[in-house]
Amino acid sequence: MIQFSSNLFQKVIVAFFLVNTVYAQVQAPASTLHSEALHTAKPDYPTPYGSPKIEEVTQVLNRIHGYLDTVTPIRVINKATKEEIKDYSKIDTNATVYRGDFSLTSYEWGVTYAAMLAASKATSDPRFAQYTTQRLNFLAELTPIIKAKFPVSSGMPLRQIIAPHALDDCGAMSVSMIKAMRDGLVKENVRPLIDNYLNYIYTKEYRLADGTLARNRPLKNTLWLDDMFMGVPALAQMGKLTGNTKYYDDAVKQIQLFSKRMFNKDLGIFMHGWVESMETHPEFHWGRANGWAILTMVEVLDILPKDYKGRAEILALYKAHAKGLAYYQTGTGFWHQLLDKNDSYLETSATAIYTYCIAKGINEGWLDAATYGPMALLGWNAVATKVTEKGQVEGVCVGTGMSFEPAFYYYRPVNVYAAHGYGPAIFAGAEIINLIKKHKFALNDSAIMLTK
């Protein structure tokens, strides 16, 4: 047995504790040593964090405009020779409207036209509005010529304008035309196109027995949440244009009828499809359809007289939906393809629509800026990362039908040529500029918050 003196034993014990104390300090988490410094350390955010500058947002909008202005020219061509027809008196049945990257008459482009008008106002740059007015005036000039030269058929040029047969043909396009007309930006010959569109929406579109705008696909008497947007804002805008309150009344009624069947009050979001014959409805909370729903409410709230019957109910629904959507925003700023399915992909067009609608609600005083401002800014920062240097918008789900199982939604492709992303991205950037002009946001205790 080894013998230790008491003095030596004490020295060994002291040395042992000193070594272990130093070792523990070396191994201890940095937070126990420099907690104050770490509190202000910059996190590794996957999406830019904070309030963007107006010039930064404008640069993104300019890139989108530059791309779209290039790839959607205004041109009539001969189908056989591909040569441009500049003299419209020479148009015959060999003529067609040149198709660039996108169609000039789709509902997606109706959204884009309206968004360009909003961007022009937000940036004070007339080029955005000119994009819309040049194309709408072109369509208005060409439509009667095509109508006189061609028999009505699915393959005729401008069929969606001349002989609409779905809400998709009518709603968004007529909204952009009415907005441009109310702003005095288009010629009077746009009005017959508007009247034709609204005649279809108000008198010809299929409806359920109670008047709800409906379809007979994929099953009989089906409600598509998308159709709130495809029909309702146009009705409200026509009410403003004509002063005829029957259009206001129908718009209010449609929102009430859709929400009664399709809004999940517990989740604060909408299901995509409802079928009259189903006892149990599979609920798939598709992102972009929820975008069309909240965009519909924003459009109607913006146009209805403040004291109009039913407006307060729509405002309450809008607030409930905004609250529900806030719950599902991810830490990247994006929302998922299926809002409540975290393993579905992050989707750009829905994120852009929500960003616009939340920012618009703040700017109009419908939502609290302190509560929802950071959410909108984070959404914009996410969308901006998906706009390429070329001006294309990435991460956008292609056109989508309806399904009653999840795989359909999970595996819908994304593509820069999915036209649905461009109008929403422009809308979002324009309204974020308005938000930044009206409210100041800055880092407060390391988090982005309203400061005044």
Tab-separated table of C-alpha atoms in Angstrom:
chain	number	residue	atom	x	y	z
A	1	MET	CA	0.000	0.000	0.000
A	2	ILE	CA	1.267	3.467	-0.900
A	3	GLN	CA	1.424	5.887	2.002
A	4	PHE	CA	0.549	9.605	1.485
A	5	SER	CA	1.250	12.372	3.890
A	6	SER	CA	-1.782	14.497	4.655
A	7	ASN	CA	-0.071	17.547	3.079
A	8	LEU	CA	0.699	15.733	-0.163
A	9	PHE	CA	-2.825	14.323	-0.291
A	10	GLN	CA	-4.306	17.803	0.005
A	11	LYS	CA	-2.097	19.065	-2.828
A	12	VAL	CA	-3.177	16.204	-5.095
A	13	ILE	CA	-6.853	16.888	-4.392
A	14	VAL	CA	-6.447	20.612	-5.097
A	15	ALA	CA	-4.606	19.925	-8.358
A	16	PHE	CA	-7.311	17.475	-9.443
A	17	PHE	CA	-10.065	20.021	-8.931
A	18	LEU	CA	-8.103	22.771	-10.710
A	19	VAL	CA	-7.504	20.589	-13.773
A	20	ASN	CA	-11.157	19.535	-13.927
A	21	THR	CA	-12.363	23.100	-13.527
A	22	VAL	CA	-10.203	24.294	-16.433
A	23	TYR	CA	-11.296	21.294	-18.544
A	24	ALA	CA	-14.935	21.992	-17.786
A	25	GLN	CA	-14.523	25.616	-18.824
A	26	VAL	CA	-12.917	24.584	-22.107
A	27	GLN	CA	-15.701	22.069	-22.806
A	28	ALA	CA	-18.593	24.205	-21.552
A	29	PRO	CA	-21.011	25.606	-24.111
A	30	ALA	CA	-20.042	29.070	-25.237
A	31	SER	CA	-23.439	30.294	-24.079
A	32	THR	CA	-22.401	29.820	-20.440
A	33	LEU	CA	-19.356	32.006	-21.004
A	34	HIS	CA	-20.600	34.725	-23.342
A	35	SER	CA	-24.365	34.658	-23.095
A	36	GLU	CA	-24.666	38.390	-23.594
A	37	ALA	CA	-22.600	38.366	-26.797
A	38	LEU	CA	-24.367	35.288	-28.170
A	39	HIS	CA	-27.759	36.856	-27.609
A	40	THR	CA	-26.961	39.367	-30.336
A	41	ALA	CA	-25.184	36.935	-32.669
A	42	LYS	CA	-26.649	36.732	-36.168
A	43	PRO	CA	-28.618	33.514	-36.744
A	44	ASP	CA	-28.132	31.541	-39.927
A	45	TYR	CA	-31.567	32.263	-41.395
A	46	PRO	CA	-32.453	30.276	-44.555
A	47	THR	CA	-34.348	33.330	-45.891
A	48	PRO	CA	-33.146	36.949	-45.617
A	49	TYR	CA	-34.449	38.342	-42.335
A	50	GLY	CA	-35.652	41.850	-41.652
A	51	SER	CA	-37.380	44.688	-43.453
A	52	PRO	CA	-36.276	45.077	-47.092
A	53	LYS	CA	-35.555	48.459	-48.592
A	54	ILE	CA	-37.945	49.916	-51.146
A	55	GLU	CA	-35.245	49.960	-53.793
A	56	GLU	CA	-34.561	46.260	-53.197
A	57	VAL	CA	-38.205	45.355	-53.694
A	58	THR	CA	-38.377	47.583	-56.761
A	59	GLN	CA	-35.381	45.822	-58.284
A	60	VAL	CA	-37.212	42.495	-58.008
A	61	LEU	CA	-40.312	43.960	-59.644
A	62	ASN	CA	-38.202	45.446	-62.427
A	63	ARG	CA	-36.680	42.060	-63.180
A	64	ILE	CA	-40.100	40.432	-63.468
A	65	HIS	CA	-41.393	43.265	-65.645
A	66	GLY	CA	-38.357	43.124	-67.901
A	67	TYR	CA	-38.774	39.405	-68.468
A	68	LEU	CA	-42.526	39.543	-69.084
A	69	ASP	CA	-42.308	42.546	-71.372
A	70	THR	CA	-39.848	40.613	-73.539
A	71	VAL	CA	-41.590	37.231	-73.656
A	72	THR	CA	-45.208	38.409	-74.133
A	73	PRO	CA	-45.050	40.662	-77.195
A	74	ILE	CA	-48.115	42.158	-78.872
A	75	ARG	CA	-48.195	40.641	-82.307
A	76	VAL	CA	-50.522	39.110	-84.902
A	77	ILE	CA	-48.876	36.576	-87.206
A	78	ASN	CA	-49.718	34.384	-90.171
A	79	LYS	CA	-49.839	30.799	-88.902
A	80	ALA	CA	-48.328	29.419	-92.083
A	81	THR	CA	-45.535	31.895	-92.764
A	82	LYS	CA	-44.963	33.086	-89.164
A	83	GLU	CA	-44.717	36.609	-90.543
A	84	GLU	CA	-46.181	39.489	-88.554
A	85	ILE	CA	-49.404	41.055	-89.816
A	86	LYS	CA	-49.190	44.768	-89.076
A	87	ASP	CA	-52.115	45.849	-91.233
A	88	TYR	CA	-55.185	44.405	-89.483
A	89	SER	CA	-57.315	44.905	-92.584
A	90	LYS	CA	-55.363	42.004	-94.071
A	91	ILE	CA	-56.293	39.590	-91.286
A	92	ASP	CA	-57.871	36.375	-92.528
A	93	THR	CA	-58.387	32.882	-91.114
A	94	ASN	CA	-54.655	32.200	-91.345
A	95	ALA	CA	-54.038	34.822	-88.665
A	96	THR	CA	-53.423	34.160	-84.995
A	97	VAL	CA	-52.145	36.009	-81.950
A	98	TYR	CA	-48.467	35.259	-81.405
A	99	ARG	CA	-47.957	33.160	-78.301
A	100	GLY	CA	-44.860	34.020	-76.301
A	101	ASP	CA	-43.979	32.318	-73.040
A	102	PHE	CA	-47.498	33.049	-71.763
A	103	SER	CA	-51.003	33.660	-73.107
A	104	LEU	CA	-52.329	37.206	-73.145
A	105	THR	CA	-55.899	36.137	-72.320
A	106	SER	CA	-55.585	33.579	-69.496
A	107	TYR	CA	-56.878	34.153	-65.973
A	108	GLU	CA	-53.274	34.080	-64.748
A	109	TRP	CA	-52.586	37.006	-67.033
A	110	GLY	CA	-55.658	38.808	-65.816
A	111	VAL	CA	-54.035	38.679	-62.373
A	112	THR	CA	-50.764	39.873	-63.865
A	113	TYR	CA	-52.420	42.822	-65.612
A	114	ALA	CA	-54.062	43.964	-62.372
A	115	ALA	CA	-50.813	43.472	-60.474
A	116	MET	CA	-48.923	45.620	-62.963
A	117	LEU	CA	-51.389	48.434	-62.329
A	118	ALA	CA	-50.772	48.101	-58.582
A	119	ALA	CA	-46.999	48.079	-59.099
A	120	SER	CA	-47.187	51.249	-61.181
A	121	LYS	CA	-48.968	53.057	-58.364
A	122	ALA	CA	-46.597	51.741	-55.682
A	123	THR	CA	-43.409	52.580	-57.598
A	124	SER	CA	-44.657	55.635	-59.554
A	125	ASP	CA	-43.186	53.937	-62.615
A	126	PRO	CA	-45.544	54.179	-65.627
A	127	ARG	CA	-43.899	51.224	-67.392
A	128	PHE	CA	-45.842	48.742	-65.261
A	129	ALA	CA	-49.207	50.269	-66.148
A	130	GLN	CA	-48.160	50.585	-69.781
A	131	TYR	CA	-47.544	46.845	-69.899
A	132	THR	CA	-51.203	46.294	-69.037
A	133	THR	CA	-52.785	49.064	-71.072
A	134	GLN	CA	-50.867	48.231	-74.242
A	135	ARG	CA	-52.055	44.640	-74.141
A	136	LEU	CA	-55.639	45.346	-73.150
A	137	ASN	CA	-55.979	47.991	-75.866
A	138	PHE	CA	-54.469	45.524	-78.352
A	139	LEU	CA	-57.014	42.857	-77.378
A	140	ALA	CA	-59.906	45.325	-77.579
A	141	GLU	CA	-58.878	46.495	-81.054
A	142	LEU	CA	-58.357	42.978	-82.360
A	143	THR	CA	-61.419	41.251	-80.885
A	144	PRO	CA	-64.119	42.625	-83.235
A	145	ILE	CA	-61.901	41.912	-86.251
A	146	ILE	CA	-61.355	38.295	-85.213
A	147	LYS	CA	-65.028	37.921	-84.356
A	148	ALA	CA	-66.002	39.050	-87.865
A	149	LYS	CA	-63.471	36.846	-89.654
A	150	PHE	CA	-63.668	33.549	-87.751
A	151	PRO	CA	-66.457	31.098	-86.965
A	152	VAL	CA	-66.781	30.477	-83.245
A	153	SER	CA	-64.728	27.419	-82.352
A	154	SER	CA	-62.327	26.203	-79.717
A	155	GLY	CA	-59.398	26.864	-82.031
A	156	MET	CA	-60.212	30.437	-82.990
A	157	PRO	CA	-57.929	33.255	-81.798
A	158	LEU	CA	-59.213	35.102	-78.698
A	159	ARG	CA	-61.875	32.444	-78.106
A	160	GLN	CA	-61.715	33.105	-74.345
A	161	ILE	CA	-62.789	36.712	-74.952
A	162	ILE	CA	-65.305	36.193	-77.740
A	163	ALA	CA	-67.010	33.018	-76.509
A	164	PRO	CA	-66.124	32.377	-72.852
A	165	HIS	CA	-67.336	29.072	-71.484
A	166	ALA	CA	-65.860	28.984	-67.969
A	167	LEU	CA	-65.228	31.332	-65.073
A	168	ASP	CA	-61.518	30.897	-65.745
A	169	ASP	CA	-62.049	32.733	-69.041
A	170	CYS	CA	-63.843	35.673	-67.487
A	171	GLY	CA	-63.182	36.722	-63.935
A	172	ALA	CA	-59.567	37.839	-63.639
A	173	MET	CA	-59.455	39.309	-67.133
A	174	SER	CA	-62.574	41.397	-66.587
A	175	VAL	CA	-61.265	42.636	-63.218
A	176	SER	CA	-58.080	43.926	-64.834
A	177	MET	CA	-60.077	45.603	-67.589
A	178	ILE	CA	-62.474	47.288	-65.166
A	179	LYS	CA	-59.607	48.512	-62.986
A	180	ALA	CA	-57.809	49.927	-66.012
A	181	MET	CA	-61.020	51.548	-67.267
A	182	ARG	CA	-61.799	53.100	-63.889
A	183	ASP	CA	-58.280	54.556	-63.878
A	184	GLY	CA	-58.798	55.987	-67.360
A	185	LEU	CA	-55.975	53.922	-68.836
A	186	VAL	CA	-57.755	52.056	-71.632
A	187	LYS	CA	-59.979	52.990	-74.540
A	188	GLU	CA	-63.758	52.773	-74.507
A	189	ASN	CA	-63.665	49.779	-76.843
A	190	VAL	CA	-62.630	47.668	-73.848
A	191	ARG	CA	-66.131	48.040	-72.401
A	192	PRO	CA	-67.851	45.539	-74.774
A	193	LEU	CA	-65.337	42.902	-73.666
A	194	ILE	CA	-66.175	43.599	-70.028
A	195	ASP	CA	-69.908	43.379	-70.686
A	196	ASN	CA	-69.498	40.073	-72.500
A	197	TYR	CA	-67.469	38.607	-69.639
A	198	LEU	CA	-69.905	39.735	-66.954
A	199	ASN	CA	-72.883	38.518	-68.911
A	200	TYR	CA	-71.341	35.059	-68.821
A	201	ILE	CA	-70.551	35.189	-65.087
A	202	TYR	CA	-73.901	36.587	-64.047
A	203	THR	CA	-76.267	34.737	-66.389
A	204	LYS	CA	-74.557	31.719	-67.960
A	205	GLU	CA	-72.190	30.050	-65.480
A	206	TYR	CA	-73.603	26.882	-63.932
A	207	ARG	CA	-74.927	27.314	-60.383
A	208	LEU	CA	-76.334	25.149	-57.621
A	209	ALA	CA	-79.992	25.485	-56.709
A	210	ASP	CA	-79.153	28.169	-54.125
A	211	GLY	CA	-77.165	30.196	-56.677
A	212	THR	CA	-73.622	29.142	-55.774
A	213	LEU	CA	-71.211	29.281	-58.717
A	214	ALA	CA	-70.379	25.642	-59.462
A	215	ARG	CA	-69.012	23.131	-61.957
A	216	ASN	CA	-69.974	19.669	-63.097
A	217	ARG	CA	-66.416	18.409	-63.003
A	218	PRO	CA	-64.791	16.315	-61.765
A	219	LEU	CA	-68.203	15.309	-60.376
A	220	LYS	CA	-71.676	16.751	-60.675
A	221	ASN	CA	-72.401	19.842	-58.557
A	222	THR	CA	-68.853	20.477	-57.425
A	223	LEU	CA	-67.604	23.646	-55.764
A	224	TRP	CA	-64.027	24.672	-56.476
A	225	LEU	CA	-62.576	27.122	-53.978
A	226	ASP	CA	-60.715	28.655	-56.933
A	227	ASP	CA	-64.056	29.848	-58.316
A	228	MET	CA	-64.482	32.369	-55.541
A	229	PHE	CA	-61.737	34.308	-57.264
A	230	MET	CA	-62.668	33.366	-60.813
A	231	GLY	CA	-66.103	34.968	-60.462
A	232	VAL	CA	-66.660	37.055	-57.349
A	233	PRO	CA	-64.207	39.997	-57.640
A	234	ALA	CA	-65.507	40.617	-61.160
A	235	LEU	CA	-69.042	40.899	-59.812
A	236	ALA	CA	-67.926	43.414	-57.192
A	237	GLN	CA	-65.968	45.451	-59.723
A	238	MET	CA	-68.962	45.505	-62.074
A	239	GLY	CA	-71.046	46.847	-59.229
A	240	LYS	CA	-68.566	49.691	-58.829
A	241	LEU	CA	-68.354	50.347	-62.560
A	242	THR	CA	-72.102	50.388	-63.208
A	243	GLY	CA	-73.549	51.401	-59.843
A	244	ASN	CA	-75.892	48.411	-60.069
A	245	THR	CA	-76.066	46.837	-56.600
A	246	LYS	CA	-77.231	43.471	-57.945
A	247	TYR	CA	-73.582	42.706	-58.638
A	248	TYR	CA	-72.562	43.640	-55.085
A	249	ASP	CA	-75.341	41.467	-53.698
A	250	ASP	CA	-74.248	38.458	-55.743
A	251	ALA	CA	-70.609	38.917	-54.726
A	252	VAL	CA	-71.495	39.006	-51.032
A	253	LYS	CA	-73.806	36.031	-51.375
A	254	GLN	CA	-71.154	33.940	-53.121
A	255	ILE	CA	-68.602	34.441	-50.352
A	256	GLN	CA	-71.195	33.501	-47.757
A	257	LEU	CA	-72.241	30.358	-49.652
A	258	PHE	CA	-68.689	29.164	-50.330
A	259	SER	CA	-67.480	29.777	-46.793
A	260	LYS	CA	-70.489	28.037	-45.231
A	261	ARG	CA	-69.511	24.822	-46.973
A	262	MET	CA	-65.735	25.072	-47.275
A	263	PHE	CA	-64.207	27.109	-44.427
A	264	ASN	CA	-62.905	25.036	-41.529
A	265	LYS	CA	-63.425	27.293	-38.516
A	266	ASP	CA	-61.248	25.162	-36.271
A	267	LEU	CA	-58.240	25.355	-38.600
A	268	GLY	CA	-58.907	28.811	-40.014
A	269	ILE	CA	-58.398	27.636	-43.612
A	270	PHE	CA	-60.485	26.387	-46.549
A	271	MET	CA	-60.793	22.966	-48.144
A	272	HIS	CA	-60.190	22.869	-51.886
A	273	GLY	CA	-63.252	21.009	-53.127
A	274	TRP	CA	-66.837	20.301	-52.072
A	275	VAL	CA	-69.214	17.902	-53.824
A	276	GLU	CA	-72.948	18.045	-53.206
A	277	SER	CA	-73.402	14.258	-53.286
A	278	MET	CA	-70.682	13.529	-50.709
A	279	GLU	CA	-71.697	12.824	-47.135
A	280	THR	CA	-68.103	13.158	-45.950
A	281	HIS	CA	-65.770	15.597	-47.661
A	282	PRO	CA	-62.059	14.830	-47.805
A	283	GLU	CA	-60.373	18.073	-46.770
A	284	PHE	CA	-57.274	19.009	-48.696
A	285	HIS	CA	-56.163	22.522	-47.838
A	286	TRP	CA	-54.390	23.413	-51.045
A	287	GLY	CA	-52.202	26.488	-50.762
A	288	ARG	CA	-53.044	28.397	-53.919
A	289	ALA	CA	-56.792	27.780	-53.618
A	290	ASN	CA	-56.643	29.319	-50.149
A	291	GLY	CA	-54.788	32.171	-51.830
A	292	TRP	CA	-57.611	32.686	-54.303
A	293	ALA	CA	-60.080	32.698	-51.418
A	294	ILE	CA	-58.344	35.352	-49.337
A	295	LEU	CA	-57.579	37.396	-52.471
A	296	THR	CA	-61.294	37.336	-53.267
A	297	MET	CA	-62.111	38.779	-49.856
A	298	VAL	CA	-59.459	41.474	-50.232
A	299	GLU	CA	-60.812	42.472	-53.636
A	300	VAL	CA	-64.402	42.627	-52.403
A	301	LEU	CA	-63.583	44.448	-49.156
A	302	ASP	CA	-61.633	46.982	-51.170
A	303	ILE	CA	-64.572	47.781	-53.445
A	304	LEU	CA	-67.733	47.396	-51.316
A	305	PRO	CA	-69.105	50.525	-49.656
A	306	LYS	CA	-68.070	50.513	-46.004
A	307	ASP	CA	-71.610	50.117	-44.655
A	308	TYR	CA	-72.833	47.640	-47.269
A	309	LYS	CA	-74.893	44.719	-45.977
A	310	GLY	CA	-72.684	41.662	-45.521
A	311	ARG	CA	-69.375	43.523	-45.609
A	312	ALA	CA	-68.791	43.131	-41.863
A	313	GLU	CA	-69.288	39.380	-42.193
A	314	ILE	CA	-66.727	39.213	-45.006
A	315	LEU	CA	-64.259	41.254	-42.968
A	316	ALA	CA	-64.646	38.859	-40.019
A	317	LEU	CA	-64.045	35.896	-42.334
A	318	TYR	CA	-60.980	37.583	-43.818
A	319	LYS	CA	-59.520	38.124	-40.342
A	320	ALA	CA	-60.218	34.534	-39.341
A	321	HIS	CA	-58.533	33.282	-42.497
A	322	ALA	CA	-55.514	35.549	-41.982
A	323	LYS	CA	-55.148	34.231	-38.444
A	324	GLY	CA	-55.379	30.656	-39.680
A	325	LEU	CA	-52.781	31.231	-42.380
A	326	ALA	CA	-50.387	32.817	-39.890
A	327	TYR	CA	-50.333	29.550	-37.960
A	328	TYR	CA	-49.094	27.623	-41.006
A	329	GLN	CA	-46.282	29.913	-42.165
A	330	THR	CA	-42.949	28.110	-41.959
A	331	GLY	CA	-39.656	29.404	-40.591
A	332	THR	CA	-38.495	29.937	-44.165
A	333	GLY	CA	-41.328	32.410	-44.763
A	334	PHE	CA	-43.027	30.097	-47.260
A	335	TRP	CA	-46.233	28.126	-46.918
A	336	HIS	CA	-46.603	24.490	-47.938
A	337	GLN	CA	-48.382	23.158	-51.029
A	338	LEU	CA	-50.863	21.566	-48.613
A	339	LEU	CA	-50.976	24.053	-45.780
A	340	ASP	CA	-51.222	21.567	-42.931
A	341	LYS	CA	-48.881	18.943	-44.412
A	342	ASN	CA	-45.311	19.834	-43.478
A	343	ASP	CA	-43.872	17.163	-45.747
A	344	SER	CA	-45.457	18.732	-48.841
A	345	TYR	CA	-43.223	21.151	-50.717
A	346	LEU	CA	-42.913	24.884	-50.156
A	347	GLU	CA	-44.862	26.772	-52.816
A	348	THR	CA	-44.226	30.271	-54.160
A	349	SER	CA	-47.519	31.459	-55.668
A	350	ALA	CA	-49.542	30.819	-52.515
A	351	THR	CA	-46.841	32.506	-50.428
A	352	ALA	CA	-46.949	35.548	-52.703
A	353	ILE	CA	-50.743	35.803	-52.567
A	354	TYR	CA	-50.777	35.574	-48.766
A	355	THR	CA	-48.009	38.175	-48.550
A	356	TYR	CA	-50.024	40.567	-50.686
A	357	CYS	CA	-53.305	39.969	-48.872
A	358	ILE	CA	-51.797	40.350	-45.401
A	359	ALA	CA	-49.851	43.482	-46.336
A	360	LYS	CA	-52.951	44.930	-48.014
A	361	GLY	CA	-55.000	44.225	-44.898
A	362	ILE	CA	-52.486	46.077	-42.749
A	363	ASN	CA	-52.364	49.035	-45.104
A	364	GLU	CA	-56.161	49.240	-45.185
A	365	GLY	CA	-56.446	49.029	-41.401
A	366	TRP	CA	-58.146	45.621	-41.395
A	367	LEU	CA	-55.241	43.909	-39.612
A	368	ASP	CA	-52.905	45.000	-36.827
A	369	ALA	CA	-49.506	46.024	-38.192
A	370	ALA	CA	-47.588	44.866	-35.112
A	371	THR	CA	-49.147	41.403	-35.290
A	372	TYR	CA	-49.065	40.744	-39.017
A	373	GLY	CA	-46.348	43.032	-40.401
A	374	PRO	CA	-43.435	40.710	-39.607
A	375	MET	CA	-45.349	37.818	-41.192
A	376	ALA	CA	-45.819	39.776	-44.430
A	377	LEU	CA	-42.191	40.890	-44.565
A	378	LEU	CA	-40.956	37.346	-44.019
A	379	GLY	CA	-43.280	36.180	-46.782
A	380	TRP	CA	-41.906	38.768	-49.206
A	381	ASN	CA	-38.307	37.918	-48.343
A	382	ALA	CA	-39.119	34.312	-49.183
A	383	VAL	CA	-40.793	35.167	-52.499
A	384	ALA	CA	-37.886	37.410	-53.518
A	385	THR	CA	-35.474	34.470	-53.262
A	386	LYS	CA	-37.487	32.714	-55.980
A	387	VAL	CA	-37.204	35.502	-58.552
A	388	THR	CA	-34.218	34.772	-60.756
A	389	GLU	CA	-31.869	37.332	-62.251
A	390	LYS	CA	-33.735	36.761	-65.512
A	391	GLY	CA	-37.027	37.675	-63.805
A	392	GLN	CA	-38.594	34.224	-63.794
A	393	VAL	CA	-40.497	33.036	-60.712
A	394	GLU	CA	-39.482	29.628	-59.427
A	395	GLY	CA	-41.232	27.119	-57.172
A	396	VAL	CA	-44.721	27.642	-58.621
A	397	CYS	CA	-47.183	24.762	-58.795
A	398	VAL	CA	-48.581	24.199	-62.273
A	399	GLY	CA	-52.299	24.335	-63.013
A	400	THR	CA	-54.132	21.975	-60.715
A	401	GLY	CA	-57.433	20.160	-60.798
A	402	MET	CA	-59.161	18.644	-57.782
A	403	SER	CA	-58.457	15.413	-55.937
A	404	PHE	CA	-59.742	13.479	-52.957
A	405	GLU	CA	-56.414	11.941	-51.905
A	406	PRO	CA	-53.101	13.625	-51.013
A	407	ALA	CA	-50.667	12.228	-53.579
A	408	PHE	CA	-52.172	14.345	-56.347
A	409	TYR	CA	-51.263	17.571	-54.539
A	410	TYR	CA	-47.912	16.365	-53.206
A	411	TYR	CA	-46.566	15.604	-56.650
A	412	ARG	CA	-47.927	18.418	-58.792
A	413	PRO	CA	-44.908	19.743	-60.743
A	414	VAL	CA	-43.403	23.193	-60.291
A	415	ASN	CA	-42.156	25.213	-63.233
A	416	VAL	CA	-41.032	28.737	-64.134
A	417	TYR	CA	-43.577	28.627	-66.963
A	418	ALA	CA	-46.440	28.109	-64.531
A	419	ALA	CA	-48.080	31.471	-65.154
A	420	HIS	CA	-49.728	31.549	-61.722
A	421	GLY	CA	-46.637	32.944	-59.980
A	422	TYR	CA	-46.068	36.203	-61.814
A	423	GLY	CA	-49.126	38.280	-60.919
A	424	PRO	CA	-49.001	37.277	-57.233
A	425	ALA	CA	-45.275	38.082	-56.990
A	426	ILE	CA	-45.852	41.532	-58.515
A	427	PHE	CA	-48.851	42.146	-56.255
A	428	ALA	CA	-46.816	41.132	-53.205
A	429	GLY	CA	-43.886	43.401	-54.034
A	430	ALA	CA	-46.149	46.365	-54.757
A	431	GLU	CA	-48.014	46.049	-51.472
A	432	ILE	CA	-44.832	45.497	-49.475
A	433	ILE	CA	-43.570	48.807	-50.875
A	434	ASN	CA	-46.799	50.433	-49.660
A	435	LEU	CA	-46.339	48.748	-46.276
A	436	ILE	CA	-42.775	50.006	-45.886
A	437	LYS	CA	-43.857	53.518	-46.841
A	438	LYS	CA	-46.622	53.515	-44.250
A	439	HIS	CA	-44.984	51.659	-41.368
A	440	LYS	CA	-41.463	51.336	-40.041
A	441	PHE	CA	-40.100	47.941	-39.064
A	442	ALA	CA	-36.711	47.273	-37.500
A	443	LEU	CA	-34.871	44.764	-35.344
A	444	ASN	CA	-35.947	44.977	-31.724
A	445	ASP	CA	-34.261	42.550	-29.342
A	446	SER	CA	-33.005	40.708	-32.469
A	447	ALA	CA	-36.524	40.234	-33.930
A	448	ILE	CA	-38.190	42.227	-36.697
A	449	MET	CA	-40.968	44.324	-35.186
A	450	LEU	CA	-43.107	47.354	-35.846
A	451	THR	CA	-41.419	50.464	-34.473
A	452	LYS	CA	-43.920	53.092	-35.619
